[in-house]
Amino acid sequence: MEYAKLGHSGIRVSRICIGGMSFGEPDAANHEWTLGPDDTEAVIAHAFENGINYIDSANCYAHGTSEEYIGRALKKIGVPRDEVVLQSKVFFNEGGLSKEAINREIDGSLERLDADYLDIYMVHRFDYSTPIEEAMEALDGPVRAGKVRAIGASEMFAYQLHNMQVVAEQNSWEKFTNMQCHYNLLYREDEREMIPVCRQFDMALTPYSPLASGHLARKAWDSGSLRSKTDLTMTDKYDRAKSLDIPIIERVAKLAERHGVPMAQIAIAWHLNKGVESPTLGFSKPSRVDDALAAVETELSKEEVDYLEEPYVAHELVGPLARPGEKPIAGTIRPKTKEEIHVG
């Protein structure tokens, strides 16, 4: 396994990150496809046996049970705390990124993970309701208290990330060290502004959905999996651009055949060849980890990268939250009402 520096934090992470959205109690409303505790343990054990040390989750994944399953698995496997890089997120909770919410939610995540500290605490979305100064000062607090080693950011507009980093700089508060943006061969809009802003602030890229929810891992658009049949967020995120994306999928399939490897290996290798530090991947079983491991050692020539990228055309934005009063952007999770929130 190869390792990379996580931005300016100096934290060393494997070139593959385990995505925790795959773990936790199934949610009949949308996430019926998550793994139970035994399968979670099997995936994490196989990953760690092969050098993957980086795990991502969030306080809202499977109503907090993703964090619980991860913490339980690490204890059962016997992974020393200093040998795992734990990352979780805050926002889809009562209070968003307010000072009160951040102080409450960090303690909840630590309790569920059965950990004394997080390596990275990430904002899950930009919070229009909380002043940037309040959010960045609140995020600085857990770092100074030793509950968090570094902070990161997830889906938002590039100007919002820039503004948050500038406020942190001006006040000598902790700055974001990595960005978990939506980035893959089917969705490359963040190459225009988000990625340049990240590099300006010495941030690592740890994008989510590197396989486009499985579309880059198979020739057919749909599969017979439970997730393909029930994940409405995935459908909203990708189906509207299907006609634009099929030619890219066809090229991934052809290049995979040429290399004699699974399509997933080519799609992940594209990320790594583009300089992404650690794409975040959800694994449905231990064998899926092997495709990611093989991708780390897969070199693509410039001609092959150009071949994969050539059919791409501009897409509608997918991921960041719309400004208040504007039409919702595809592929986003609606912030829940107070009554809907499960606070663990």
Tab-separated table of C-alpha atoms in Angstrom:
chain	number	residue	atom	x	y	z
A	1	MET	CA	0.000	0.000	0.000
A	2	GLU	CA	1.158	3.519	-0.791
A	3	TYR	CA	0.523	6.432	1.578
A	4	ALA	CA	0.023	10.153	1.088
A	5	LYS	CA	0.241	13.278	3.195
A	6	LEU	CA	-3.208	14.625	4.073
A	7	GLY	CA	-2.729	18.217	3.032
A	8	HIS	CA	-0.933	20.529	5.442
A	9	SER	CA	-1.823	18.371	8.472
A	10	GLY	CA	1.029	15.959	7.898
A	11	ILE	CA	-1.255	13.001	8.699
A	12	ARG	CA	-0.311	9.986	6.575
A	13	VAL	CA	-3.194	8.122	4.960
A	14	SER	CA	-3.448	5.122	2.669
A	15	ARG	CA	-4.155	5.907	-0.979
A	16	ILE	CA	-7.576	4.304	-0.453
A	17	CYS	CA	-10.124	5.445	2.160
A	18	ILE	CA	-12.899	3.158	3.471
A	19	GLY	CA	-16.275	4.888	3.160
A	20	GLY	CA	-18.520	4.331	6.161
A	21	MET	CA	-21.836	4.940	4.408
A	22	SER	CA	-21.855	1.220	3.592
A	23	PHE	CA	-22.009	0.294	7.289
A	24	GLY	CA	-24.844	0.441	9.813
A	25	GLU	CA	-28.430	-0.569	10.450
A	26	PRO	CA	-30.485	-0.570	7.218
A	27	ASP	CA	-32.825	2.382	6.733
A	28	ALA	CA	-36.014	1.446	4.916
A	29	ALA	CA	-36.456	5.049	3.757
A	30	ASN	CA	-33.401	4.944	1.443
A	31	HIS	CA	-30.398	2.969	2.728
A	32	GLU	CA	-31.605	-0.624	2.830
A	33	TRP	CA	-28.293	-1.936	1.500
A	34	THR	CA	-25.930	-1.244	4.420
A	35	LEU	CA	-23.797	-3.973	6.034
A	36	GLY	CA	-24.380	-5.471	9.461
A	37	PRO	CA	-21.718	-5.612	12.197
A	38	ASP	CA	-20.163	-8.927	11.133
A	39	ASP	CA	-19.834	-7.903	7.468
A	40	THR	CA	-18.520	-4.488	8.525
A	41	GLU	CA	-15.846	-6.207	10.565
A	42	ALA	CA	-14.925	-8.490	7.644
A	43	VAL	CA	-14.449	-5.556	5.242
A	44	ILE	CA	-12.420	-3.488	7.720
A	45	ALA	CA	-10.268	-6.458	8.737
A	46	HIS	CA	-9.426	-7.296	5.112
A	47	ALA	CA	-8.638	-3.654	4.355
A	48	PHE	CA	-6.318	-3.267	7.340
A	49	GLU	CA	-4.575	-6.546	6.621
A	50	ASN	CA	-3.649	-5.011	3.274
A	51	GLY	CA	-2.458	-1.652	4.547
A	52	ILE	CA	-5.565	0.551	4.311
A	53	ASN	CA	-5.555	2.720	7.445
A	54	TYR	CA	-8.102	5.455	6.630
A	55	ILE	CA	-11.827	5.239	7.510
A	56	ASP	CA	-14.477	7.888	6.862
A	57	SER	CA	-17.936	8.102	8.434
A	58	ALA	CA	-20.477	10.708	9.555
A	59	ASN	CA	-22.758	11.296	12.509
A	60	CYS	CA	-25.794	10.849	10.238
A	61	TYR	CA	-24.802	7.643	8.433
A	62	ALA	CA	-27.344	4.975	9.356
A	63	HIS	CA	-28.490	7.241	12.203
A	64	GLY	CA	-25.102	6.963	13.905
A	65	THR	CA	-24.829	3.183	13.707
A	66	SER	CA	-22.130	3.428	11.026
A	67	GLU	CA	-19.821	4.972	13.609
A	68	GLU	CA	-20.873	2.366	16.166
A	69	TYR	CA	-20.135	-0.540	13.813
A	70	ILE	CA	-16.756	0.921	12.852
A	71	GLY	CA	-15.732	1.445	16.471
A	72	ARG	CA	-16.879	-2.035	17.411
A	73	ALA	CA	-15.025	-3.622	14.489
A	74	LEU	CA	-11.750	-1.851	15.274
A	75	LYS	CA	-11.894	-2.984	18.898
A	76	LYS	CA	-12.721	-6.567	17.949
A	77	ILE	CA	-9.977	-6.739	15.314
A	78	GLY	CA	-7.531	-5.206	17.780
A	79	VAL	CA	-6.288	-2.304	15.644
A	80	PRO	CA	-4.199	0.082	17.826
A	81	ARG	CA	-5.728	3.575	17.871
A	82	ASP	CA	-2.578	5.216	16.522
A	83	GLU	CA	-2.579	2.919	13.482
A	84	VAL	CA	-5.974	4.019	12.153
A	85	VAL	CA	-6.966	7.411	10.749
A	86	LEU	CA	-10.572	8.098	11.768
A	87	GLN	CA	-12.639	10.760	10.040
A	88	SER	CA	-16.245	11.767	10.677
A	89	LYS	CA	-18.552	14.630	9.777
A	90	VAL	CA	-21.012	17.150	11.195
A	91	PHE	CA	-23.912	19.139	9.666
A	92	PHE	CA	-26.971	16.937	9.082
A	93	ASN	CA	-28.013	17.379	12.691
A	94	GLU	CA	-29.910	19.862	14.794
A	95	GLY	CA	-28.080	23.197	14.618
A	96	GLY	CA	-25.945	22.498	11.542
A	97	LEU	CA	-22.481	23.990	12.107
A	98	SER	CA	-23.406	26.173	15.056
A	99	LYS	CA	-21.057	26.238	18.025
A	100	GLU	CA	-23.572	24.359	20.156
A	101	ALA	CA	-24.050	21.659	17.519
A	102	ILE	CA	-20.338	21.115	16.858
A	103	ASN	CA	-19.549	20.821	20.565
A	104	ARG	CA	-22.406	18.357	21.033
A	105	GLU	CA	-21.865	16.283	17.902
A	106	ILE	CA	-18.111	15.765	18.300
A	107	ASP	CA	-18.743	14.146	21.677
A	108	GLY	CA	-21.472	11.961	20.169
A	109	SER	CA	-19.202	10.767	17.365
A	110	LEU	CA	-16.370	9.974	19.767
A	111	GLU	CA	-18.732	8.003	21.984
A	112	ARG	CA	-20.135	5.970	19.090
A	113	LEU	CA	-16.664	5.280	17.696
A	114	ASP	CA	-15.396	4.459	21.193
A	115	ALA	CA	-12.409	6.744	20.555
A	116	ASP	CA	-10.623	9.472	22.522
A	117	TYR	CA	-10.084	11.652	19.455
A	118	LEU	CA	-10.782	11.964	15.746
A	119	ASP	CA	-7.968	12.429	13.265
A	120	ILE	CA	-10.143	14.549	10.963
A	121	TYR	CA	-13.440	16.249	11.751
A	122	MET	CA	-15.178	17.285	8.561
A	123	VAL	CA	-18.044	19.665	7.794
A	124	HIS	CA	-20.550	17.677	5.721
A	125	ARG	CA	-22.006	20.710	3.928
A	126	PHE	CA	-21.844	24.506	4.035
A	127	ASP	CA	-24.255	25.979	6.581
A	128	TYR	CA	-26.112	29.053	5.313
A	129	SER	CA	-27.695	29.543	8.743
A	130	THR	CA	-24.480	29.851	10.765
A	131	PRO	CA	-21.974	32.711	10.338
A	132	ILE	CA	-18.665	31.462	8.959
A	133	GLU	CA	-16.834	33.004	11.914
A	134	GLU	CA	-18.923	31.031	14.392
A	135	ALA	CA	-18.439	27.753	12.511
A	136	MET	CA	-14.675	28.091	12.054
A	137	GLU	CA	-14.074	29.147	15.662
A	138	ALA	CA	-16.230	26.246	16.839
A	139	LEU	CA	-14.232	23.805	14.702
A	140	ASP	CA	-11.001	25.203	16.095
A	141	GLY	CA	-12.158	24.395	19.638
A	142	PRO	CA	-12.014	20.566	19.458
A	143	VAL	CA	-8.531	20.812	17.896
A	144	ARG	CA	-7.249	22.904	20.791
A	145	ALA	CA	-8.990	20.549	23.239
A	146	GLY	CA	-7.253	17.493	21.771
A	147	LYS	CA	-10.480	15.904	20.541
A	148	VAL	CA	-9.536	16.417	16.878
A	149	ARG	CA	-6.170	16.453	15.104
A	150	ALA	CA	-7.278	18.263	11.930
A	151	ILE	CA	-10.420	19.464	10.169
A	152	GLY	CA	-11.738	18.858	6.663
A	153	ALA	CA	-14.565	19.944	4.393
A	154	SER	CA	-17.040	18.156	2.161
A	155	GLU	CA	-19.420	19.211	-0.598
A	156	MET	CA	-19.913	22.977	-1.090
A	157	PHE	CA	-19.237	25.704	-3.649
A	158	ALA	CA	-15.599	26.689	-4.193
A	159	TYR	CA	-16.182	30.285	-3.120
A	160	GLN	CA	-17.622	29.035	0.178
A	161	LEU	CA	-14.528	26.932	0.862
A	162	HIS	CA	-12.323	29.909	-0.008
A	163	ASN	CA	-14.233	32.199	2.337
A	164	MET	CA	-14.061	29.720	5.213
A	165	GLN	CA	-10.324	29.232	4.777
A	166	VAL	CA	-9.711	32.984	4.656
A	167	VAL	CA	-11.689	33.534	7.865
A	168	ALA	CA	-9.646	30.810	9.561
A	169	GLU	CA	-6.396	32.393	8.357
A	170	GLN	CA	-7.406	35.849	9.526
A	171	ASN	CA	-8.192	34.583	13.023
A	172	SER	CA	-5.366	32.014	13.372
A	173	TRP	CA	-7.923	29.204	13.599
A	174	GLU	CA	-7.474	25.698	12.227
A	175	LYS	CA	-7.862	25.484	8.435
A	176	PHE	CA	-9.305	22.599	6.432
A	177	THR	CA	-6.694	20.055	5.379
A	178	ASN	CA	-8.747	17.931	2.954
A	179	MET	CA	-11.805	18.091	0.722
A	180	GLN	CA	-14.296	15.271	0.167
A	181	CYS	CA	-15.891	16.537	-3.030
A	182	HIS	CA	-17.994	14.738	-5.629
A	183	TYR	CA	-15.456	13.726	-8.274
A	184	ASN	CA	-15.227	10.859	-10.754
A	185	LEU	CA	-14.993	10.200	-14.495
A	186	LEU	CA	-18.726	10.921	-14.877
A	187	TYR	CA	-18.654	14.136	-12.837
A	188	ARG	CA	-15.626	16.426	-13.179
A	189	GLU	CA	-17.124	19.857	-12.522
A	190	ASP	CA	-14.861	20.447	-9.521
A	191	GLU	CA	-11.845	20.566	-11.831
A	192	ARG	CA	-12.972	24.080	-12.784
A	193	GLU	CA	-12.818	25.832	-9.397
A	194	MET	CA	-12.983	23.559	-6.353
A	195	ILE	CA	-9.793	21.593	-6.951
A	196	PRO	CA	-7.691	24.708	-7.730
A	197	VAL	CA	-8.937	26.322	-4.492
A	198	CYS	CA	-8.035	23.168	-2.573
A	199	ARG	CA	-4.521	23.179	-3.976
A	200	GLN	CA	-4.200	26.890	-3.198
A	201	PHE	CA	-4.706	26.062	0.479
A	202	ASP	CA	-2.562	22.881	0.439
A	203	MET	CA	-5.579	20.599	0.856
A	204	ALA	CA	-5.648	16.910	-0.044
A	205	LEU	CA	-8.417	15.454	-2.209
A	206	THR	CA	-10.398	12.572	-0.707
A	207	PRO	CA	-13.433	12.528	-3.050
A	208	TYR	CA	-16.602	10.536	-2.520
A	209	SER	CA	-18.378	8.396	-5.136
A	210	PRO	CA	-15.221	7.590	-7.163
A	211	LEU	CA	-17.120	4.782	-8.904
A	212	ALA	CA	-20.221	6.930	-9.489
A	213	SER	CA	-22.321	4.668	-7.251
A	214	GLY	CA	-21.243	1.614	-9.232
A	215	HIS	CA	-21.866	2.995	-12.733
A	216	LEU	CA	-18.124	2.916	-13.466
A	217	ALA	CA	-17.809	-0.682	-12.257
A	218	ARG	CA	-20.106	-2.381	-14.798
A	219	LYS	CA	-21.088	-2.095	-18.452
A	220	ALA	CA	-24.841	-1.932	-17.790
A	221	TRP	CA	-26.292	1.271	-16.347
A	222	ASP	CA	-28.497	-0.565	-13.848
A	223	SER	CA	-27.705	-3.611	-11.764
A	224	GLY	CA	-29.825	-6.047	-9.798
A	225	SER	CA	-28.336	-4.939	-6.465
A	226	LEU	CA	-30.528	-3.804	-3.609
A	227	ARG	CA	-28.817	-0.422	-3.659
A	228	SER	CA	-29.483	0.084	-7.360
A	229	LYS	CA	-33.159	-0.650	-6.755
A	230	THR	CA	-33.653	1.454	-3.620
A	231	ASP	CA	-31.069	4.268	-3.383
A	232	LEU	CA	-33.095	7.312	-4.464
A	233	THR	CA	-30.212	9.731	-3.825
A	234	MET	CA	-28.027	7.759	-6.241
A	235	THR	CA	-30.776	7.792	-8.871
A	236	ASP	CA	-31.237	11.548	-8.523
A	237	LYS	CA	-27.492	12.087	-8.679
A	238	TYR	CA	-26.774	10.215	-11.917
A	239	ASP	CA	-29.827	9.220	-13.967
A	240	ARG	CA	-30.481	12.652	-15.446
A	241	ALA	CA	-27.048	12.629	-17.154
A	242	LYS	CA	-27.211	9.011	-18.340
A	243	SER	CA	-26.991	9.838	-22.057
A	244	LEU	CA	-23.872	11.943	-21.453
A	245	ASP	CA	-22.197	9.300	-19.330
A	246	ILE	CA	-22.729	6.075	-21.285
A	247	PRO	CA	-19.881	6.853	-23.773
A	248	ILE	CA	-17.463	7.275	-20.852
A	249	ILE	CA	-18.562	4.007	-19.259
A	250	GLU	CA	-18.009	2.259	-22.588
A	251	ARG	CA	-14.432	3.561	-22.696
A	252	VAL	CA	-13.744	2.421	-19.136
A	253	ALA	CA	-15.000	-1.049	-20.137
A	254	LYS	CA	-12.806	-1.161	-23.252
A	255	LEU	CA	-9.689	-0.039	-21.371
A	256	ALA	CA	-10.374	-2.551	-18.611
A	257	GLU	CA	-10.603	-5.318	-21.216
A	258	ARG	CA	-7.321	-4.131	-22.732
A	259	HIS	CA	-5.626	-4.336	-19.316
A	260	GLY	CA	-7.431	-7.547	-18.370
A	261	VAL	CA	-8.755	-6.059	-15.124
A	262	PRO	CA	-12.164	-5.128	-13.616
A	263	MET	CA	-13.644	-1.781	-14.639
A	264	ALA	CA	-13.502	-0.543	-11.046
A	265	GLN	CA	-9.735	-0.873	-11.080
A	266	ILE	CA	-9.446	1.449	-14.083
A	267	ALA	CA	-11.870	4.021	-12.657
A	268	ILE	CA	-10.002	4.170	-9.335
A	269	ALA	CA	-6.619	4.221	-11.048
A	270	TRP	CA	-7.783	7.299	-12.978
A	271	HIS	CA	-8.218	9.148	-9.660
A	272	LEU	CA	-4.795	8.156	-8.411
A	273	ASN	CA	-3.148	9.040	-11.718
A	274	LYS	CA	-4.817	12.478	-11.495
A	275	GLY	CA	-3.109	13.153	-8.159
A	276	VAL	CA	-6.042	12.419	-5.841
A	277	GLU	CA	-4.562	11.531	-2.465
A	278	SER	CA	-7.202	9.055	-1.265
A	279	PRO	CA	-10.573	8.385	-2.955
A	280	THR	CA	-13.311	7.329	-0.518
A	281	LEU	CA	-14.810	3.970	-1.475
A	282	GLY	CA	-17.691	1.999	-0.020
A	283	PHE	CA	-17.120	-1.757	-0.028
A	284	SER	CA	-20.003	-4.246	-0.024
A	285	LYS	CA	-17.682	-7.194	0.701
A	286	PRO	CA	-13.984	-7.895	1.304
A	287	SER	CA	-13.344	-8.941	-2.309
A	288	ARG	CA	-14.265	-5.425	-3.475
A	289	VAL	CA	-11.295	-4.137	-1.502
A	290	ASP	CA	-8.965	-6.076	-3.785
A	291	ASP	CA	-9.952	-4.045	-6.866
A	292	ALA	CA	-9.026	-0.872	-5.005
A	293	LEU	CA	-5.739	-2.344	-3.823
A	294	ALA	CA	-4.832	-3.333	-7.383
A	295	ALA	CA	-5.716	0.161	-8.649
A	296	VAL	CA	-2.998	1.684	-6.472
A	297	GLU	CA	-0.426	-0.155	-8.564
A	298	THR	CA	-2.104	0.497	-11.924
A	299	GLU	CA	-0.357	3.065	-14.110
A	300	LEU	CA	-2.316	4.735	-16.880
A	301	SER	CA	-0.507	6.467	-19.719
A	302	LYS	CA	-1.347	10.040	-20.688
A	303	GLU	CA	-2.955	8.661	-23.832
A	304	GLU	CA	-5.158	6.340	-21.765
A	305	VAL	CA	-6.201	9.152	-19.409
A	306	ASP	CA	-7.035	11.348	-22.418
A	307	TYR	CA	-9.020	8.470	-23.935
A	308	LEU	CA	-11.132	8.141	-20.766
A	309	GLU	CA	-11.709	11.884	-20.416
A	310	GLU	CA	-12.330	12.897	-24.040
A	311	PRO	CA	-16.138	12.245	-24.176
A	312	TYR	CA	-16.875	14.357	-21.083
A	313	VAL	CA	-19.116	17.402	-21.424
A	314	ALA	CA	-20.232	19.871	-18.764
A	315	HIS	CA	-22.779	18.575	-16.243
A	316	GLU	CA	-25.321	20.277	-14.051
A	317	LEU	CA	-24.016	20.707	-10.516
A	318	VAL	CA	-24.593	17.716	-8.257
A	319	GLY	CA	-23.862	17.767	-4.539
A	320	PRO	CA	-23.578	21.209	-2.915
A	321	LEU	CA	-26.615	22.618	-1.154
A	322	ALA	CA	-28.512	25.311	-3.051
A	323	ARG	CA	-28.756	28.771	-1.602
A	324	PRO	CA	-31.929	29.383	0.432
A	325	GLY	CA	-34.907	29.982	-1.824
A	326	GLU	CA	-33.291	28.396	-4.888
A	327	LYS	CA	-34.228	25.126	-6.565
A	328	PRO	CA	-32.547	22.143	-4.836
A	329	ILE	CA	-29.450	20.765	-6.562
A	330	ALA	CA	-29.499	17.120	-7.663
A	331	GLY	CA	-27.933	14.473	-5.494
A	332	THR	CA	-28.163	16.401	-2.235
A	333	ILE	CA	-29.543	15.298	1.083
A	334	ARG	CA	-32.267	17.552	2.385
A	335	PRO	CA	-31.402	18.944	5.838
A	336	LYS	CA	-33.762	17.232	8.260
A	337	THR	CA	-36.248	18.957	10.514
A	338	LYS	CA	-35.681	18.888	14.254
A	339	GLU	CA	-38.350	16.216	14.630
A	340	GLU	CA	-36.627	13.917	12.085
A	341	ILE	CA	-33.166	14.090	13.580
A	342	HIS	CA	-31.837	11.156	15.579
A	343	VAL	CA	-29.291	12.587	18.002
A	344	GLY	CA	-27.118	9.815	19.421
